[in-house]
PDB file of C-alpha atoms in Angstrom:
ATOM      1  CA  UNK A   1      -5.333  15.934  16.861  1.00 66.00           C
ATOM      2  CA  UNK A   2      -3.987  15.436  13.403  1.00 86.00           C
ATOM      3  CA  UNK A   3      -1.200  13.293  12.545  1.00 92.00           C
ATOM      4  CA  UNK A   4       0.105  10.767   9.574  1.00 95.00           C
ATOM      5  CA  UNK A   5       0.207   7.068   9.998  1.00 96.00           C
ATOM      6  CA  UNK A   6       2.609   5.122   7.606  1.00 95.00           C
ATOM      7  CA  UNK A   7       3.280   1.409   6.828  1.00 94.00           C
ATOM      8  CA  UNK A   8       5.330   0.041   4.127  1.00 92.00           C
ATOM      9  CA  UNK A   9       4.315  -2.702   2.455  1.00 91.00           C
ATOM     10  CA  UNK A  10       6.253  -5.558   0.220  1.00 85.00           C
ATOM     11  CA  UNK A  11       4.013  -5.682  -2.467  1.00 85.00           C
ATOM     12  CA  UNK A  12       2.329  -2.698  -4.773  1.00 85.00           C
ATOM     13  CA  UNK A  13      -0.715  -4.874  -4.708  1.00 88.00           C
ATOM     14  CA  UNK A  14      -0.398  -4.531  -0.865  1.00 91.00           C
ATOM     15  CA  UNK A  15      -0.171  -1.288  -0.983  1.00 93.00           C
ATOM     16  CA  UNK A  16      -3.382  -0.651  -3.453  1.00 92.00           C
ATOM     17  CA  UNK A  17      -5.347  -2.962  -1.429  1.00 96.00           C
ATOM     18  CA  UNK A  18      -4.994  -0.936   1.964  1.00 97.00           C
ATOM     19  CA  UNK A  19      -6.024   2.729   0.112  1.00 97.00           C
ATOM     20  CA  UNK A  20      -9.115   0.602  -1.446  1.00 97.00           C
ATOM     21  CA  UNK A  21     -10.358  -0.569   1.922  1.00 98.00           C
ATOM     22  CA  UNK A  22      -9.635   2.326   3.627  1.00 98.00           C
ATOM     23  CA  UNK A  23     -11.765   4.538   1.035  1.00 98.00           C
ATOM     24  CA  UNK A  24     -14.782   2.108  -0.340  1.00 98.00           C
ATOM     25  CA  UNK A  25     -15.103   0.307   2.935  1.00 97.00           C
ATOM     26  CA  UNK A  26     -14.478   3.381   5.526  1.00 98.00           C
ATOM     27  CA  UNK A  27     -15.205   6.412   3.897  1.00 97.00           C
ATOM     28  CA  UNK A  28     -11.172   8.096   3.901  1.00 97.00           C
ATOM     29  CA  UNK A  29     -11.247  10.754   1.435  1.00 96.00           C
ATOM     30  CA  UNK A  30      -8.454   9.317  -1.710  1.00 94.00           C
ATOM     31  CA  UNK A  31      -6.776  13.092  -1.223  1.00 93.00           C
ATOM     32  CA  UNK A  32      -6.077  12.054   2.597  1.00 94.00           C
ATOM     33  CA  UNK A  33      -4.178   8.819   0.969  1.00 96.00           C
ATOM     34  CA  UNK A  34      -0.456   8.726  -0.305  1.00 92.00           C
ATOM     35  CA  UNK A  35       1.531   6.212  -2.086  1.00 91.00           C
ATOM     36  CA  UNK A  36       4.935   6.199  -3.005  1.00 85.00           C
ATOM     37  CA  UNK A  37       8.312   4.233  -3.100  1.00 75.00           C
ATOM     38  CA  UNK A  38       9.615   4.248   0.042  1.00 69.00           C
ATOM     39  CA  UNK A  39      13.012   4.786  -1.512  1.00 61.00           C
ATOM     40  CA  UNK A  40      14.072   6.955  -4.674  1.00 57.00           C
ATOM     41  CA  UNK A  41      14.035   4.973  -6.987  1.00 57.00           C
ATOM     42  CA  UNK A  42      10.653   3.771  -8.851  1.00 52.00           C
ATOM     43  CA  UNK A  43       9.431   0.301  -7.378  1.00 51.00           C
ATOM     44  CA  UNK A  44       6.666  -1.760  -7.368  1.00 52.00           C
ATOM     45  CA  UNK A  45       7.549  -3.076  -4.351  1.00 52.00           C
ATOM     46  CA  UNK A  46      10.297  -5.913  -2.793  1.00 50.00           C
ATOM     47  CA  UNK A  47       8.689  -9.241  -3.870  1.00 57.00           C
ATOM     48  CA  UNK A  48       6.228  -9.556  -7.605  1.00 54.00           C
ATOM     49  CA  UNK A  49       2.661  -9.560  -6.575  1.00 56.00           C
ATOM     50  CA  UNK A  50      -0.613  -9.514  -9.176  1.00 55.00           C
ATOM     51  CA  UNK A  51       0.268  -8.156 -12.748  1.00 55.00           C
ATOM     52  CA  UNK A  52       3.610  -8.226 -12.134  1.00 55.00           C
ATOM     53  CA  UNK A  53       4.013 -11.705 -12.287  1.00 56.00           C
ATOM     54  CA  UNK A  54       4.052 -14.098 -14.958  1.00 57.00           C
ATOM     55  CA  UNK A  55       1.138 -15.284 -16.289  1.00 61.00           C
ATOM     56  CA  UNK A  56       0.750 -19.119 -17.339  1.00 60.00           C
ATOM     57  CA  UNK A  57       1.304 -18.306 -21.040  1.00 67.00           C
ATOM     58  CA  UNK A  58       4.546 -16.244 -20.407  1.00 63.00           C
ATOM     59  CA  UNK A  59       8.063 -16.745 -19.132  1.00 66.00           C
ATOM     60  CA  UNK A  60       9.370 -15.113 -16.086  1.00 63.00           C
ATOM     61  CA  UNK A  61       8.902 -11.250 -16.113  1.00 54.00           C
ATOM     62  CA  UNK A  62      11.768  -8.775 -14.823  1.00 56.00           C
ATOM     63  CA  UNK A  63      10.409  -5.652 -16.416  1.00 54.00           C
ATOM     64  CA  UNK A  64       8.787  -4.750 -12.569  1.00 53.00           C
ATOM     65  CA  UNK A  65      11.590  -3.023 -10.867  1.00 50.00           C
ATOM     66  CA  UNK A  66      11.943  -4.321  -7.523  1.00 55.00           C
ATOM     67  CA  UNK A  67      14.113  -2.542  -5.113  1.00 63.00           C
ATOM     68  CA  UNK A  68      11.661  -0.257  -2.348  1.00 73.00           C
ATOM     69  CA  UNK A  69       8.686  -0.935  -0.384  1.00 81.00           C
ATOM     70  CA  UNK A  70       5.776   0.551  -0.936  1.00 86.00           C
ATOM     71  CA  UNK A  71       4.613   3.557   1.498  1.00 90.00           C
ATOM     72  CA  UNK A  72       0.909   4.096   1.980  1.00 96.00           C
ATOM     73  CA  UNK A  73       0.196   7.230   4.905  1.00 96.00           C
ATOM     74  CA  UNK A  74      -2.688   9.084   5.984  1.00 97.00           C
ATOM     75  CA  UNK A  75      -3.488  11.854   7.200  1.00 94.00           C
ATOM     76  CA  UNK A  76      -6.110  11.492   9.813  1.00 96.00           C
ATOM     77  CA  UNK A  77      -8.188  13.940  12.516  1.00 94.00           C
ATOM     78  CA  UNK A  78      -9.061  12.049  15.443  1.00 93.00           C
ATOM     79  CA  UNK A  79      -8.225   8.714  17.102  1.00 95.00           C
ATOM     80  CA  UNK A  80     -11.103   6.701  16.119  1.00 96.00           C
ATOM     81  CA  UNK A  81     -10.080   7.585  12.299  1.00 96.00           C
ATOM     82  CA  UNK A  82      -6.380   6.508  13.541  1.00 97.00           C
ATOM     83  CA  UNK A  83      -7.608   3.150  15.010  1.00 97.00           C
ATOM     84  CA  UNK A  84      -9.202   1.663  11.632  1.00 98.00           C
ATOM     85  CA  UNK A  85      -5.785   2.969   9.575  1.00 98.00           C
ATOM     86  CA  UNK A  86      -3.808   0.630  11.992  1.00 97.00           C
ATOM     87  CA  UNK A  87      -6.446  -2.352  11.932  1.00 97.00           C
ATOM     88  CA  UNK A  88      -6.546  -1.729   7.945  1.00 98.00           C
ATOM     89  CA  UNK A  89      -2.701  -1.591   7.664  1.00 97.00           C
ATOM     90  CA  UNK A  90      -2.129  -4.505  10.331  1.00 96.00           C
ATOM     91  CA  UNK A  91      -4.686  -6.995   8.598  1.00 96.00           C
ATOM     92  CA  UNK A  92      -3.337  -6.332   4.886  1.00 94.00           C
ATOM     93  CA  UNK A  93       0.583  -6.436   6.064  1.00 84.00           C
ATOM     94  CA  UNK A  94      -0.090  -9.205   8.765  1.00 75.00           C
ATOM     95  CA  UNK A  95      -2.325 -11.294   5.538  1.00 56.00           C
TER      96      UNK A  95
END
């Protein structure tokens, strides 16, 4: 069996923190991970997350185009494989 799971998350930081846990804590290969806007237009998500925000010394930023989620799929081989992608995805976008 070999098949793609996707999940689109809000937030680029979101999105960075699924393909982390997925490769240092369960061993995915980075090459079997994409990321991308979900739309076609460069984003960095729907909501400011991490260093897109302001920090306490700084005004409001806008430079971080918001306008797509952020799609994270991966390719995977077998259905145990497939089971931690969902728990992964469902922990980070359910956190």
């Amino acid at each position: 069996m070999s098949s793609t799971i996707e999940r689109r998350f809000d937030s680029r930081r979101d999105a960075e923190l699924a393909v982390e846990r997925l490769v240092q804590e369960h061993g995915f290969a980075r090459t079997d991970v994409f990321v991308s806007s979900a739309g076609s237009e460069n984003s960095v998500g729907e909501k400011r997350n991490g260093g897109d925000t302001a920090t306490h010394l700084e005004e409001e930023r806008g430079d971080a185009p918001l306008s797509d989620p952020i799609s994270v799929s991966v390719d995977v081989n077998d259905d145990a494989r497939a089971a931690i992608v969902v728990q992964v995805f469902d922990e980070i976008a359910g956190g």
